[in-house]
Amino acid sequence: MSERGFTTLILTVGQTAAPLEHALLEHAPQGAVFIASQSSQVVVAELLRKFGQGLRHHTLLLDDHESLTESYQKSLQALKKALEWESRVLLADITGGTKPMVAGVILALSGRGVTFCYVGGSQRDEHGRVKSGSEQARLLEDPTLRFGLREWEGFRRAWNRNDYSAALDFLQELLSRPLSPSEKRFYTHLVGITEGMMAWDLFRHKAAWQSLKAHLEPALTIAEAWGHGAKVRVLQGLGQSQALLQRILDREDKPTFPLLADLLANAERRAASGRYDDALARLYRAVELAAEADIYERTGIVLRDVRTFEKTLVDLAQRSGKLSGLKEALGLAFELDTRLKNTNTLAQRLYGDYHTELKNPLMRRHNSILAHGTKPVEQADYEALRDYLRGQGLEAAPPWPRW
């Protein structure tokens, strides 16, 4: 076996054996996977008669050699077979076969550590075909490596699943590559934007605002200059989302409806990744915050700040400093509204539903392994409380834009 390790050559097979013979001689693989049509499998048989001894081989036949989809699928199967052989070096020769066969191989294997190769020639006949004896093998660079497509795809996927730590890792890999000055500036600003989104996802609103303020506009300017519509769309969407941050920070440390909408959106992101215990914990807090925001927005009173209570409400203010849980907070909000002669308020409805519609969803949170029990939270548990809050008119902030 070669010192470089087990080498597998994946070949698209057309009607001519000569260029593929040259590829097998040039690369001397230990394994070969042939992607052939129903009519070109005879060429595979011819190649195996000459090179089959000691060569591990596998053939994949296409039902339709003009189907890009089937060629793509067979190419992934070829890669899977090569990996089963524990190949250390992966080559894909795209000399033979139809154009859809070749395109399928390139689409499937780009960015997967495969080196493409091609047999050309110094002389061609009147039909443009390489003359026998003049064949020359060439290695073709995978363009996804030069342009960082693998790293960008990794960043995009990580961002879209709200994994900003992983997204930052992929951006650092991009920045380690040779880049033009504008590319370096763009990806540097994108690091700052991603750090801002990570801070926002952790409710560090001021840090998020500072990062987005510093990096969003310059990144958008570069994307617009490039004419990259998808990047422009996402960055403009983030600019619109940034308005929510401003509304939260305008009344920092206060229980407001913008803060509640942000909390509900945070819960939805946790639920989208299957983290229902975390999501339900946020909704539990959202019930309490909804009552607090309702009281604050209408009266200016912060339930947990005795300094915001009027002197005529001194008895209720004394209870403010002793709130120990959701039930007590809802009870205080209810009595406060009753004292102020308000009726059918959100705070009163929440208190009224505590022992009825809210009972089961809140009990699931109570019994969660992240609260006082041992049971995991299921998707239906999360959705029950989410739907109740929506029924009260409490909607999450719009989702952040995806790449």
XYZ file of C-alpha atoms in Angstrom:
403
model
C 0.000 0.000 0.000
C 1.205 3.508 -0.761
C 2.724 5.507 2.065
C 0.055 8.112 1.546
C -2.603 5.597 2.599
C -5.525 3.907 0.862
C -6.485 5.870 -2.242
C -9.911 5.612 -3.837
C -10.668 6.951 -7.306
C -14.289 7.704 -8.184
C -14.813 7.737 -11.953
C -17.702 8.795 -14.177
C -17.782 6.308 -17.057
C -18.734 7.170 -20.625
C -18.322 5.218 -23.845
C -14.532 5.492 -24.090
C -12.101 3.521 -21.936
C -8.786 5.123 -22.931
C -8.886 8.274 -20.724
C -10.030 6.265 -17.725
C -7.213 3.776 -18.279
C -4.825 6.719 -18.173
C -6.414 7.950 -14.917
C -6.063 4.521 -13.291
C -2.423 4.283 -14.374
C -1.639 7.854 -13.280
C -3.223 7.702 -9.814
C -2.710 3.989 -9.068
C -5.577 3.761 -6.589
C -6.183 0.838 -4.274
C -9.938 1.270 -4.701
C -12.177 2.437 -7.528
C -15.867 3.310 -7.583
C -17.371 3.522 -11.066
C -20.489 5.591 -11.797
C -21.793 4.241 -15.079
C -24.882 4.249 -17.258
C -26.685 1.140 -18.410
C -24.806 1.326 -21.711
C -21.355 2.225 -20.333
C -21.127 -0.646 -17.867
C -19.382 -2.608 -20.649
C -16.578 -0.052 -20.394
C -16.337 -0.792 -16.657
C -16.000 -4.483 -17.464
C -13.212 -3.657 -19.920
C -11.363 -1.594 -17.314
C -11.686 -4.305 -14.699
C -10.223 -6.900 -17.070
C -7.088 -4.759 -17.267
C -6.886 -3.288 -13.747
C -9.151 -5.405 -11.571
C -6.508 -7.675 -10.090
C -5.783 -6.421 -6.572
C -8.099 -3.426 -7.042
C -11.008 -3.093 -4.655
C -13.899 -1.932 -6.802
C -17.594 -1.138 -6.765
C -19.948 -0.087 -9.576
C -23.020 2.136 -9.314
C -25.397 2.069 -12.290
C -27.646 4.965 -13.263
C -31.120 4.262 -14.570
C -31.096 7.653 -16.277
C -27.684 8.974 -17.261
C -29.230 12.398 -17.986
C -30.701 12.823 -14.496
C -28.790 15.319 -12.388
C -30.644 14.208 -9.258
C -29.761 10.535 -9.709
C -26.145 11.379 -10.521
C -25.955 13.449 -7.344
C -27.393 10.605 -5.256
C -25.071 7.993 -6.784
C -22.094 10.267 -6.142
C -22.954 10.427 -2.447
C -23.201 6.636 -2.427
C -19.775 6.463 -4.073
C -18.335 8.691 -1.353
C -19.966 6.532 1.314
C -18.367 3.416 -0.182
C -14.951 5.086 -0.296
C -15.268 6.058 3.370
C -16.298 2.512 4.258
C -12.946 1.452 2.799
C -11.294 3.976 5.170
C -9.756 5.803 2.242
C -7.205 8.421 3.184
C -7.015 9.983 -0.286
C -10.161 10.633 -2.313
C -10.015 11.479 -6.002
C -12.890 11.984 -8.446
C -12.155 11.734 -12.166
C -14.757 13.614 -14.220
C -13.452 12.790 -17.698
C -16.108 10.324 -18.825
C -19.885 10.281 -18.760
C -22.602 12.737 -19.655
C -22.643 16.337 -18.501
C -25.357 15.615 -15.872
C -23.213 12.755 -14.526
C -20.222 15.054 -14.173
C -22.311 17.867 -12.686
C -23.811 15.480 -10.141
C -20.358 14.385 -8.986
C -19.149 17.957 -8.582
C -22.268 19.077 -6.734
C -22.191 16.103 -4.380
C -18.473 15.968 -3.627
C -17.450 19.643 -3.508
C -16.329 20.715 -0.061
C -15.966 17.121 1.166
C -12.208 16.711 0.978
C -12.261 15.210 -2.530
C -9.693 16.212 -5.168
C -11.116 16.392 -8.674
C -9.122 15.244 -11.659
C -9.511 15.189 -15.408
C -7.726 13.560 -18.339
C -7.135 16.044 -21.134
C -4.565 15.924 -23.897
C -2.093 17.868 -25.943
C -3.620 16.714 -29.254
C -7.227 16.330 -30.404
C -8.865 14.934 -33.509
C -11.311 16.718 -35.804
C -14.137 15.958 -33.358
C -12.327 17.541 -30.408
C -11.530 14.202 -28.769
C -8.142 13.624 -27.174
C -5.895 11.542 -29.436
C -4.705 8.257 -28.004
C -1.190 8.574 -26.606
C -1.469 12.312 -25.914
C -3.459 11.994 -22.675
C -2.490 14.236 -19.755
C -3.944 13.958 -16.246
C -4.733 17.175 -14.411
C -5.711 17.815 -10.815
C -8.502 20.341 -10.442
C -8.789 22.551 -7.379
C -12.056 22.296 -5.459
C -13.315 25.908 -5.690
C -15.136 25.563 -2.390
C -11.735 25.464 -0.681
C -10.475 28.663 -2.268
C -13.637 30.614 -1.582
C -14.353 29.201 1.869
C -17.710 27.738 0.866
C -17.424 24.910 3.398
C -16.780 27.379 6.206
C -19.580 29.666 5.012
C -22.016 26.778 4.858
C -20.984 25.775 8.379
C -21.507 29.346 9.582
C -24.890 29.549 7.880
C -26.140 26.301 9.386
C -24.874 27.202 12.872
C -26.489 30.664 12.737
C -29.794 29.240 11.534
C -29.946 26.863 14.493
C -28.999 29.725 16.862
C -25.621 28.166 17.724
C -23.629 31.383 17.721
C -20.564 29.870 19.354
C -20.169 27.413 16.467
C -20.920 30.185 13.986
C -18.026 32.203 15.407
C -15.696 29.220 15.023
C -16.533 28.976 11.318
C -15.991 32.718 10.868
C -12.560 32.444 12.458
C -11.724 29.670 9.991
C -12.816 31.961 7.165
C -10.660 34.778 8.502
C -7.632 32.475 8.595
C -7.800 32.125 4.793
C -6.237 34.518 2.283
C -8.875 37.197 1.800
C -9.224 40.429 -0.099
C -9.300 43.588 2.052
C -13.082 43.936 1.653
C -13.646 40.271 2.517
C -11.536 40.609 5.634
C -13.481 43.713 6.701
C -16.828 42.043 6.036
C -16.095 38.864 7.965
C -14.530 40.832 10.804
C -17.731 42.875 11.113
C -19.741 39.666 10.855
C -17.835 38.332 13.866
C -18.944 41.426 15.799
C -22.540 40.978 14.636
C -22.531 37.311 15.665
C -21.094 38.193 19.068
C -23.914 40.704 19.405
C -26.524 38.089 18.592
C -24.975 35.713 21.110
C -25.201 38.438 23.761
C -28.812 39.158 22.773
C -29.718 35.481 23.038
C -28.362 35.618 26.613
C -30.483 38.717 27.422
C -27.384 40.944 27.533
C -29.222 43.643 25.670
C -26.792 46.529 26.146
C -23.807 44.486 24.966
C -25.843 43.283 21.989
C -26.812 46.836 21.063
C -23.218 48.030 21.238
C -21.962 45.213 19.001
C -24.679 45.672 16.400
C -24.263 49.439 16.402
C -20.544 49.072 15.723
C -20.681 46.362 13.061
C -24.061 46.116 11.350
C -23.990 49.225 9.155
C -20.427 48.728 7.820
C -21.146 45.066 7.036
C -24.326 46.059 5.189
C -22.429 48.683 3.184
C -19.937 46.063 1.983
C -22.658 43.535 1.162
C -24.512 46.174 -0.883
C -21.291 47.067 -2.722
C -20.785 43.373 -3.530
C -24.375 43.029 -4.708
C -24.882 39.986 -2.486
C -28.655 40.038 -2.188
C -28.943 37.302 0.464
C -26.423 38.994 2.738
C -28.129 42.354 2.258
C -31.503 40.808 3.105
C -30.257 39.294 6.367
C -28.370 42.380 7.485
C -31.310 44.656 6.703
C -33.542 42.273 8.664
C -31.196 42.511 11.625
C -31.438 46.278 11.408
C -35.207 45.989 11.749
C -34.847 43.568 14.675
C -32.475 46.020 16.332
C -35.414 48.373 16.893
C -36.702 45.966 19.552
C -33.400 46.261 21.389
C -33.792 50.015 21.419
C -37.287 49.773 22.901
C -36.018 47.438 25.621
C -33.093 49.694 26.466
C -35.244 52.835 26.464
C -36.727 51.498 29.707
C -33.861 49.354 30.866
C -34.480 47.127 33.893
C -38.222 47.721 33.665
C -40.867 45.016 33.053
C -42.117 46.053 29.606
C -44.020 44.372 26.802
C -41.008 44.661 24.431
C -38.986 42.720 27.001
C -41.800 40.161 27.225
C -41.878 39.759 23.426
C -38.126 39.203 23.486
C -38.477 36.557 26.199
C -41.174 34.735 24.211
C -38.970 34.770 21.099
C -36.109 33.379 23.162
C -38.393 30.546 24.293
C -39.299 29.798 20.677
C -35.636 29.500 19.736
C -35.094 27.003 22.555
C -38.140 25.014 21.489
C -37.003 25.003 17.857
C -33.856 23.141 18.930
C -35.848 20.650 21.020
C -34.868 22.185 24.365
C -38.385 22.149 25.782
C -37.323 22.264 29.451
C -35.490 25.528 28.797
C -38.346 26.836 26.666
C -41.009 26.100 29.280
C -38.886 27.720 31.993
C -38.928 30.915 29.936
C -42.687 30.757 29.481
C -43.151 30.277 33.223
C -41.278 33.530 33.742
C -43.273 35.062 30.868
C -46.551 34.563 32.764
C -45.178 36.570 35.673
C -43.552 39.166 33.423
C -46.835 39.610 31.555
C -48.599 40.618 34.775
C -45.701 42.878 35.770
C -45.612 44.538 32.344
C -49.372 45.032 32.336
C -49.241 46.781 35.711
C -46.175 48.833 34.857
C -47.342 49.990 31.413
C -50.684 51.192 32.827
C -49.701 52.521 36.246
C -45.923 52.981 36.325
C -45.733 50.630 39.310
C -43.033 47.972 39.342
C -44.375 45.107 41.440
C -40.994 44.311 42.958
C -39.936 47.908 43.617
C -41.599 49.400 46.712
C -40.398 52.876 45.716
C -42.826 52.945 42.784
C -45.947 52.446 44.919
C -48.101 55.424 45.910
C -48.437 56.206 49.606
C -52.080 55.147 49.543
C -50.909 51.651 48.612
C -48.393 51.266 51.430
C -49.866 47.940 52.583
C -49.438 46.474 49.123
C -45.971 47.970 48.861
C -44.962 46.024 51.956
C -45.960 42.808 50.223
C -43.901 43.825 47.197
C -40.647 43.199 48.999
C -41.728 39.728 50.092
C -42.749 38.206 46.765
C -41.377 34.672 46.582
C -42.973 33.187 43.482
C -45.392 33.378 40.595
C -48.565 32.896 42.660
C -47.684 35.721 45.036
C -46.793 38.061 42.155
C -50.067 37.369 40.353
C -51.997 37.825 43.602
C -50.397 41.190 44.279
C -51.058 42.347 40.699
C -54.713 41.312 41.031
C -55.192 43.156 44.306
C -53.423 46.224 43.006
C -55.761 46.442 40.019
C -58.768 45.787 42.258
C -57.693 48.606 44.591
C -57.304 50.908 41.600
C -60.784 49.887 40.413
C -59.502 48.378 37.163
C -61.446 45.449 35.724
C -60.747 42.637 33.274
C -57.095 43.523 32.998
C -54.470 41.087 31.751
C -53.031 40.834 35.234
C -56.450 39.941 36.652
C -57.081 37.335 33.937
C -53.762 35.671 34.609
C -54.527 35.455 38.307
C -58.013 34.140 37.582
C -56.618 31.395 35.338
C -53.888 30.341 37.757
C -55.946 27.453 39.179
C -57.779 26.621 35.929
C -56.283 26.989 32.450
C -52.765 27.594 33.761
C -52.805 24.797 36.305
C -51.579 21.907 34.153
C -48.925 23.788 32.127
C -47.489 25.338 35.284
C -47.516 21.969 37.049
C -45.471 20.495 34.198
C -42.902 23.210 34.785
C -43.002 22.505 38.546
C -42.335 18.800 37.914
C -39.600 19.470 35.366
C -36.100 18.241 36.067
C -35.017 21.893 35.843
C -37.451 22.874 38.610
C -38.496 20.546 41.435
C -39.084 17.204 39.723
C -37.405 14.553 37.635
C -39.457 14.478 34.424
C -38.395 16.020 31.124
C -40.712 18.496 29.446
C -42.389 17.377 26.232
C -43.174 19.476 23.184
C -46.911 19.402 23.981
C -46.217 20.844 27.464
C -44.413 23.809 25.950
C -47.030 24.345 23.262
C -49.898 24.311 25.769
C -48.517 27.281 27.692
C -47.359 29.050 24.537
C -50.856 28.765 23.053
C -52.447 30.058 26.266
C -50.242 33.157 26.184
C -51.038 33.707 22.514
C -54.713 33.516 23.449
C -54.080 36.430 25.801
C -52.664 38.441 22.899
C -49.023 37.932 23.933
C -46.933 37.285 20.838
C -43.223 36.654 20.484
C -41.054 39.161 18.667
C -40.507 38.273 14.983
C -37.826 35.600 14.485
C -34.345 36.761 13.586
C -33.474 36.546 9.873
C -31.838 33.349 8.621
C -29.069 33.036 6.068
